[in-house]
mmCIF file of C-alpha atoms in Angstrom:
data_model
loop_
_atom_site.group_PDB
_atom_site.id
_atom_site.type_symbol
_atom_site.label_atom_id
_atom_site.label_comp_id
_atom_site.label_asym_id
_atom_site.label_seq_id
_atom_site.Cartn_x
_atom_site.Cartn_y
_atom_site.Cartn_z
ATOM 1 C CA MET A 23 -24.754 15.508 4.074
ATOM 2 C CA THR A 24 -23.389 17.230 7.137
ATOM 3 C CA ASN A 25 -25.440 18.228 10.163
ATOM 4 C CA ASP A 26 -24.286 21.691 11.174
ATOM 5 C CA VAL A 27 -25.946 24.406 13.213
ATOM 6 C CA PRO A 28 -27.451 26.993 10.817
ATOM 7 C CA LEU A 29 -26.816 30.682 11.317
ATOM 8 C CA SER A 30 -28.886 32.468 13.931
ATOM 9 C CA GLY A 31 -32.096 33.830 12.402
ATOM 10 C CA ASP A 32 -32.477 30.951 9.935
ATOM 11 C CA LYS A 33 -36.212 30.920 9.032
ATOM 12 C CA TYR A 34 -36.105 28.278 6.281
ATOM 13 C CA VAL A 35 -39.416 26.391 6.215
ATOM 14 C CA LEU A 36 -38.150 23.322 4.323
ATOM 15 C CA PRO A 37 -36.134 20.430 5.791
ATOM 16 C CA ARG A 38 -32.457 19.774 5.135
ATOM 17 C CA ASN A 39 -32.124 16.075 4.389
ATOM 18 C CA GLU A 40 -31.337 13.620 1.587
ATOM 19 C CA SER A 41 -34.839 13.825 0.120
ATOM 20 C CA GLU A 42 -34.708 17.623 -0.031
ATOM 21 C CA PHE A 43 -31.180 17.476 -1.502
ATOM 22 C CA GLU A 44 -32.492 15.348 -4.376
ATOM 23 C CA ARG A 45 -35.586 17.520 -4.836
ATOM 24 C CA LEU A 46 -33.507 20.704 -5.026
ATOM 25 C CA ASN A 47 -31.258 19.220 -7.697
ATOM 26 C CA LEU A 48 -34.240 18.056 -9.760
ATOM 27 C CA GLN A 49 -35.846 21.475 -9.306
ATOM 28 C CA HIS A 50 -32.671 23.081 -10.659
ATOM 29 C CA LYS A 51 -32.876 21.013 -13.866
ATOM 30 C CA TYR A 52 -36.584 21.792 -14.192
ATOM 31 C CA ILE A 53 -36.075 25.542 -13.739
ATOM 32 C CA ALA A 54 -33.097 25.609 -16.101
ATOM 33 C CA LYS A 55 -35.252 24.011 -18.804
ATOM 34 C CA VAL A 56 -38.590 25.822 -18.466
ATOM 35 C CA VAL A 57 -37.351 29.243 -17.327
ATOM 36 C CA PHE A 58 -33.851 29.554 -18.794
ATOM 37 C CA ASP A 59 -34.170 27.499 -22.001
ATOM 38 C CA GLY A 60 -31.462 25.143 -20.789
ATOM 39 C CA LYS A 61 -29.075 27.904 -19.667
ATOM 40 C CA LEU A 62 -28.007 29.224 -16.271
ATOM 41 C CA VAL A 63 -27.963 32.958 -17.009
ATOM 42 C CA PHE A 64 -30.939 34.760 -18.518
ATOM 43 C CA ASP A 65 -29.126 37.910 -19.714
ATOM 44 C CA LYS A 66 -27.296 36.921 -22.912
ATOM 45 C CA SER A 67 -24.947 39.898 -22.606
ATOM 46 C CA ILE A 68 -23.284 38.412 -19.493
ATOM 47 C CA LYS A 69 -19.787 37.089 -20.253
ATOM 48 C CA PHE A 70 -17.513 35.297 -17.805
ATOM 49 C CA ASP A 71 -14.096 36.639 -18.701
ATOM 50 C CA ASP A 72 -10.670 36.669 -17.058
ATOM 51 C CA LYS A 73 -10.731 37.531 -13.307
ATOM 52 C CA CYS A 74 -14.520 37.258 -13.251
ATOM 53 C CA CYS A 75 -16.032 36.540 -9.819
ATOM 54 C CA VAL A 76 -19.528 35.067 -9.321
ATOM 55 C CA LEU A 77 -21.782 34.514 -6.276
ATOM 56 C CA ASP A 78 -24.678 32.069 -5.941
ATOM 57 C CA SER A 79 -26.669 33.419 -2.981
ATOM 58 C CA GLY A 80 -28.862 30.994 -1.040
ATOM 59 C CA THR A 81 -27.161 28.200 -2.957
ATOM 60 C CA GLY A 82 -28.871 25.188 -1.333
ATOM 61 C CA THR A 83 -26.989 22.188 -2.726
ATOM 62 C CA GLY A 84 -24.707 24.377 -4.829
ATOM 63 C CA ILE A 85 -25.919 22.779 -8.068
ATOM 64 C CA TRP A 86 -26.170 26.098 -9.958
ATOM 65 C CA ALA A 87 -22.609 27.070 -9.015
ATOM 66 C CA ILE A 88 -21.262 23.615 -9.873
ATOM 67 C CA GLU A 89 -22.934 23.543 -13.284
ATOM 68 C CA LEU A 90 -21.658 27.047 -13.999
ATOM 69 C CA ALA A 91 -18.132 25.913 -13.077
ATOM 70 C CA ASN A 92 -18.435 23.036 -15.522
ATOM 71 C CA GLY A 93 -19.266 25.444 -18.340
ATOM 72 C CA VAL A 94 -16.824 28.317 -17.821
ATOM 73 C CA PRO A 95 -13.000 28.591 -17.755
ATOM 74 C CA ASP A 96 -11.262 27.475 -14.557
ATOM 75 C CA PHE A 97 -10.095 31.031 -13.842
ATOM 76 C CA VAL A 98 -13.691 32.133 -13.094
ATOM 77 C CA GLU A 99 -13.954 32.302 -9.295
ATOM 78 C CA ILE A 100 -17.334 31.078 -8.038
ATOM 79 C CA HIS A 101 -18.622 31.490 -4.490
ATOM 80 C CA ALA A 102 -21.772 29.809 -3.167
ATOM 81 C CA CYS A 103 -23.275 30.726 0.208
ATOM 82 C CA ASP A 104 -26.174 29.588 2.341
ATOM 83 C CA VAL A 105 -27.202 29.909 5.992
ATOM 84 C CA SER A 106 -26.570 26.176 6.433
ATOM 85 C CA LYS A 107 -24.046 23.784 4.891
ATOM 86 C CA ALA A 108 -26.265 20.742 5.477
ATOM 87 C CA ASN A 109 -27.191 20.404 1.785
ATOM 88 C CA PHE A 110 -23.846 21.431 0.237
ATOM 89 C CA THR A 111 -22.641 19.029 -2.466
ATOM 90 C CA PRO A 112 -19.384 17.380 -1.361
ATOM 91 C CA ASP A 113 -16.204 17.731 -3.441
ATOM 92 C CA PRO A 114 -17.193 20.653 -5.699
ATOM 93 C CA PRO A 115 -14.909 21.829 -8.526
ATOM 94 C CA ASN A 116 -11.744 23.607 -7.391
ATOM 95 C CA ASN A 117 -13.022 27.041 -8.410
ATOM 96 C CA VAL A 118 -16.275 26.712 -6.406
ATOM 97 C CA HIS A 119 -15.990 27.955 -2.827
ATOM 98 C CA PHE A 120 -18.795 27.213 -0.342
ATOM 99 C CA SER A 121 -19.447 29.572 2.586
ATOM 100 C CA VAL A 122 -21.955 29.625 5.440
ATOM 101 C CA ALA A 123 -23.348 33.152 5.177
ATOM 102 C CA SER A 124 -26.720 34.861 5.000
ATOM 103 C CA VAL A 125 -27.613 37.218 2.174
ATOM 104 C CA THR A 126 -28.749 39.656 4.869
ATOM 105 C CA SER A 127 -25.193 39.820 6.253
ATOM 106 C CA LEU A 128 -22.574 38.938 3.657
ATOM 107 C CA PRO A 129 -18.873 38.931 4.650
ATOM 108 C CA PRO A 130 -17.383 42.468 4.851
ATOM 109 C CA GLY A 131 -14.439 41.333 2.727
ATOM 110 C CA TRP A 132 -16.777 40.758 -0.207
ATOM 111 C CA SER A 133 -17.530 44.440 -0.808
ATOM 112 C CA ASN A 134 -17.333 45.282 -4.551
ATOM 113 C CA LYS A 135 -16.109 41.734 -5.250
ATOM 114 C CA PHE A 136 -18.580 40.132 -7.654
ATOM 115 C CA ASP A 137 -19.297 40.649 -11.345
ATOM 116 C CA PHE A 138 -22.474 38.549 -11.265
ATOM 117 C CA ILE A 139 -24.844 37.304 -8.539
ATOM 118 C CA ASN A 140 -27.524 34.651 -8.893
ATOM 119 C CA GLN A 141 -30.302 34.109 -6.356
ATOM 120 C CA ARG A 142 -33.520 32.151 -6.667
ATOM 121 C CA PHE A 143 -36.500 30.812 -4.715
ATOM 122 C CA LEU A 144 -35.888 32.404 -1.320
ATOM 123 C CA LEU A 145 -39.552 33.244 -0.677
ATOM 124 C CA GLY A 146 -39.563 30.512 1.996
ATOM 125 C CA SER A 147 -36.309 31.738 3.540
ATOM 126 C CA LEU A 148 -36.385 35.509 3.999
ATOM 127 C CA LEU A 149 -38.737 37.435 6.257
ATOM 128 C CA ALA A 150 -40.605 40.301 4.619
ATOM 129 C CA ASP A 151 -38.478 42.796 6.534
ATOM 130 C CA ASP A 152 -35.268 41.051 5.397
ATOM 131 C CA TRP A 153 -35.682 41.518 1.664
ATOM 132 C CA HIS A 154 -34.581 45.156 1.534
ATOM 133 C CA GLN A 155 -31.532 44.322 3.660
ATOM 134 C CA ALA A 156 -30.717 41.371 1.391
ATOM 135 C CA LEU A 157 -30.838 43.515 -1.741
ATOM 136 C CA SER A 158 -28.731 46.156 -0.007
ATOM 137 C CA GLU A 159 -26.112 43.471 0.747
ATOM 138 C CA ILE A 160 -26.183 42.250 -2.857
ATOM 139 C CA TYR A 161 -25.685 45.834 -4.013
ATOM 140 C CA LYS A 162 -22.739 46.206 -1.604
ATOM 141 C CA VAL A 163 -20.857 43.116 -2.803
ATOM 142 C CA LEU A 164 -21.397 43.724 -6.532
ATOM 143 C CA LYS A 165 -18.718 45.584 -8.455
ATOM 144 C CA PRO A 166 -19.887 48.818 -10.120
ATOM 145 C CA GLY A 167 -21.513 47.687 -13.360
ATOM 146 C CA GLY A 168 -22.031 44.178 -11.969
ATOM 147 C CA ALA A 169 -25.259 42.285 -12.613
ATOM 148 C CA VAL A 170 -27.775 40.434 -10.430
ATOM 149 C CA GLN A 171 -30.292 37.780 -11.456
ATOM 150 C CA LEU A 172 -33.238 37.059 -9.128
ATOM 151 C CA VAL A 173 -35.790 34.294 -9.712
ATOM 152 C CA GLU A 174 -38.991 33.806 -7.690
ATOM 153 C CA PHE A 175 -42.397 32.321 -8.471
ATOM 154 C CA ASP A 176 -45.747 33.824 -7.512
ATOM 155 C CA ALA A 177 -47.316 31.103 -5.386
ATOM 156 C CA ARG A 178 -50.527 33.145 -5.027
ATOM 157 C CA SER A 179 -51.523 32.862 -8.656
ATOM 158 C CA PRO A 180 -52.082 29.273 -9.848
ATOM 159 C CA ALA A 181 -53.669 29.000 -13.267
ATOM 160 C CA PRO A 182 -56.275 27.716 -13.584
ATOM 161 C CA GLU A 183 -57.377 28.356 -10.009
ATOM 162 C CA THR A 184 -58.891 24.947 -9.284
ATOM 163 C CA PRO A 185 -60.631 24.277 -5.917
ATOM 164 C CA VAL A 186 -57.984 22.215 -4.107
ATOM 165 C CA HIS A 187 -55.207 24.348 -5.551
ATOM 166 C CA ALA A 188 -56.843 27.469 -4.146
ATOM 167 C CA GLN A 189 -57.350 25.747 -0.777
ATOM 168 C CA VAL A 190 -53.672 24.771 -0.481
ATOM 169 C CA ARG A 191 -52.516 28.155 -1.789
ATOM 170 C CA ASP A 192 -54.595 30.062 0.751
ATOM 171 C CA ALA A 193 -53.515 27.838 3.653
ATOM 172 C CA VAL A 194 -49.813 28.197 2.827
ATOM 173 C CA TRP A 195 -50.292 31.933 2.286
ATOM 174 C CA ARG A 196 -51.807 32.333 5.765
ATOM 175 C CA VAL A 197 -48.980 30.381 7.376
ATOM 176 C CA PHE A 198 -46.259 32.300 5.530
ATOM 177 C CA ASP A 199 -47.927 35.561 6.501
ATOM 178 C CA ALA A 200 -48.072 34.464 10.152
ATOM 179 C CA LEU A 201 -44.358 33.579 10.021
ATOM 180 C CA GLY A 202 -43.512 36.967 8.519
ATOM 181 C CA LEU A 203 -42.445 35.594 5.132
ATOM 182 C CA LYS A 204 -43.134 37.618 1.989
ATOM 183 C CA TYR A 205 -45.348 35.247 -0.015
ATOM 184 C CA ASP A 206 -45.851 37.777 -2.843
ATOM 185 C CA VAL A 207 -42.193 38.784 -3.200
ATOM 186 C CA ALA A 208 -41.992 37.819 -6.885
ATOM 187 C CA VAL A 209 -44.232 40.676 -8.022
ATOM 188 C CA HIS A 210 -42.266 43.251 -5.998
ATOM 189 C CA LEU A 211 -38.696 42.334 -7.008
ATOM 190 C CA SER A 212 -38.365 45.005 -9.693
ATOM 191 C CA GLU A 213 -39.480 47.885 -7.495
ATOM 192 C CA MET A 214 -37.362 46.643 -4.580
ATOM 193 C CA LEU A 215 -34.267 46.498 -6.793
ATOM 194 C CA GLU A 216 -34.899 50.052 -7.978
ATOM 195 C CA THR A 217 -35.361 51.197 -4.371
ATOM 196 C CA ALA A 218 -32.024 49.546 -3.503
ATOM 197 C CA GLY A 219 -30.307 51.653 -6.178
ATOM 198 C CA PHE A 220 -30.081 49.203 -9.064
ATOM 199 C CA VAL A 221 -30.526 50.344 -12.660
ATOM 200 C CA SER A 222 -31.418 48.698 -15.981
ATOM 201 C CA VAL A 223 -34.031 46.575 -14.211
ATOM 202 C CA VAL A 224 -35.622 44.090 -16.599
ATOM 203 C CA GLU A 225 -38.443 41.698 -15.667
ATOM 204 C CA GLU A 226 -39.740 38.683 -17.574
ATOM 205 C CA ILE A 227 -42.414 36.157 -16.626
ATOM 206 C CA ARG A 228 -42.267 32.492 -17.581
ATOM 207 C CA ARG A 229 -44.723 29.734 -16.628
ATOM 208 C CA LEU A 230 -43.946 26.704 -14.444
ATOM 209 C CA PRO A 231 -45.983 23.754 -15.818
ATOM 210 C CA LEU A 232 -47.467 21.253 -13.335
ATOM 211 C CA GLY A 233 -49.055 17.875 -13.994
ATOM 212 C CA LYS A 234 -49.083 15.039 -16.540
ATOM 213 C CA THR A 235 -51.001 17.138 -19.082
ATOM 214 C CA TRP A 236 -47.665 18.878 -19.803
ATOM 215 C CA GLY A 237 -45.818 15.581 -20.332
ATOM 216 C CA GLU A 238 -42.491 14.769 -18.679
ATOM 217 C CA ILE A 239 -41.713 18.401 -17.853
ATOM 218 C CA GLY A 240 -45.042 18.693 -16.035
ATOM 219 C CA VAL A 241 -44.212 15.572 -14.021
ATOM 220 C CA GLN A 242 -40.883 17.186 -13.077
ATOM 221 C CA GLY A 243 -42.813 20.272 -12.013
ATOM 222 C CA THR A 244 -45.059 18.178 -9.779
ATOM 223 C CA ILE A 245 -42.057 16.529 -8.124
ATOM 224 C CA SER A 246 -40.181 19.840 -7.803
ATOM 225 C CA LEU A 247 -42.852 22.311 -6.680
ATOM 226 C CA GLY A 248 -45.300 19.744 -5.361
ATOM 227 C CA GLY A 249 -42.411 18.290 -3.386
ATOM 228 C CA SER A 250 -41.678 21.662 -1.819
ATOM 229 C CA LEU A 251 -45.347 22.021 -0.820
ATOM 230 C CA ARG A 252 -45.289 18.531 0.665
ATOM 231 C CA ASN A 253 -42.112 19.317 2.573
ATOM 232 C CA VAL A 254 -43.669 22.278 4.405
ATOM 233 C CA CYS A 255 -46.043 19.814 6.047
ATOM 234 C CA GLY A 256 -44.365 20.171 9.444
ATOM 235 C CA VAL A 257 -44.795 23.944 9.382
ATOM 236 C CA MET A 258 -48.436 23.629 8.292
ATOM 237 C CA VAL A 259 -49.290 21.237 11.135
ATOM 238 C CA LYS A 260 -47.390 23.280 13.716
ATOM 239 C CA ALA A 261 -49.183 26.454 12.636
ATOM 240 C CA GLY A 262 -52.579 24.754 12.856
ATOM 241 C CA ALA A 263 -53.364 25.195 9.148
ATOM 242 C CA VAL A 264 -54.145 21.456 9.035
ATOM 243 C CA SER A 265 -54.892 19.068 11.887
ATOM 244 C CA SER A 266 -52.381 16.363 11.008
ATOM 245 C CA LYS A 267 -49.695 15.169 8.609
ATOM 246 C CA GLU A 268 -52.197 12.677 7.176
ATOM 247 C CA GLU A 269 -54.717 15.419 6.414
ATOM 248 C CA TYR A 270 -52.129 17.516 4.618
ATOM 249 C CA GLU A 271 -50.748 14.593 2.600
ATOM 250 C CA ASN A 272 -54.283 13.678 1.537
ATOM 251 C CA LEU A 273 -54.826 17.282 0.450
ATOM 252 C CA MET A 274 -51.584 17.199 -1.547
ATOM 253 C CA ASP A 275 -52.654 13.942 -3.241
ATOM 254 C CA LYS A 276 -55.847 15.653 -4.366
ATOM 255 C CA LEU A 277 -53.891 18.711 -5.513
ATOM 256 C CA GLU A 278 -51.580 16.644 -7.702
ATOM 257 C CA GLU A 279 -54.615 14.888 -9.180
ATOM 258 C CA GLU A 280 -55.958 18.329 -10.137
ATOM 259 C CA TRP A 281 -52.623 19.250 -11.722
ATOM 260 C CA ASP A 282 -52.690 16.052 -13.796
ATOM 261 C CA ILE A 283 -56.215 16.786 -15.021
ATOM 262 C CA HIS A 284 -56.070 20.557 -15.583
ATOM 263 C CA GLY A 285 -52.389 21.207 -16.361
ATOM 264 C CA ASN A 286 -51.874 23.998 -13.847
ATOM 265 C CA ASN A 287 -48.957 26.440 -13.783
ATOM 266 C CA TYR A 288 -47.372 29.188 -11.680
ATOM 267 C CA PRO A 289 -45.921 32.443 -13.016
ATOM 268 C CA CYS A 290 -42.168 32.663 -12.455
ATOM 269 C CA TYR A 291 -40.457 36.065 -12.407
ATOM 270 C CA ILE A 292 -36.895 36.554 -13.658
ATOM 271 C CA VAL A 293 -35.595 39.996 -12.741
ATOM 272 C CA CYS A 294 -32.168 41.222 -13.894
ATOM 273 C CA ALA A 295 -30.492 44.486 -12.904
ATOM 274 C CA ARG A 296 -27.118 46.202 -12.609
ATOM 275 C CA LYS A 297 -25.257 48.227 -10.047
ATOM 276 C CA PRO A 298 -24.491 51.663 -11.539
ATOM 277 C CA LEU A 299 -20.961 52.306 -12.784
#
């Protein structure tokens, strides 16, 4: 991993280190299986043909872009951007191009460049006021007729709503709200895309299983999403939501015990849309 200086305005609440690199890659496999039925693109009508250009926005490690490159012809040009390069996978395929760029300010040279854009799980990255600007930028860099795929989970709505789960949910919600992050963005994606000018907006909800009750996939969910909750510990302590790292880790231990017993899940929203021709 490289230690660079992220772009100004970077509000990411998770760390950028080896542990988070591994968690993000496991989370990708988990999401691909439970949300996308083992695929990378939800809309089955999407085809990656000659001169096709793709963007993975908020790419993290770049795992989505790299796996796409491994499954499409070499002539498909794939760009992957993030506000920091600290978690970029070294030595990507030749047709994957990493860039340090924010979705709220994409390079001017990318206007009308992309046929398809993927973006997922930025609820801990974008301020509430940034989302409309981000979707405006996505609209700008898509070709007319191009498609966007957004994926976010609704962290407010665990099912079942068990006591510790509700306690952690409410604490994180308060902190995100204090930081200006849009904790409920998943349920507003469709209307925000329509406001930004997109058409053919389609929304589907899948469930993210958590805990041993769901078998191996539930264990992956605990490591993936539970890991992300554990990794916001520093933000939780700094904001005063908990008194210490030890208190928060003890709370997370109890939460994962609940998941194992009750088989909890989060709703995950997949929203697809197109830029008008």
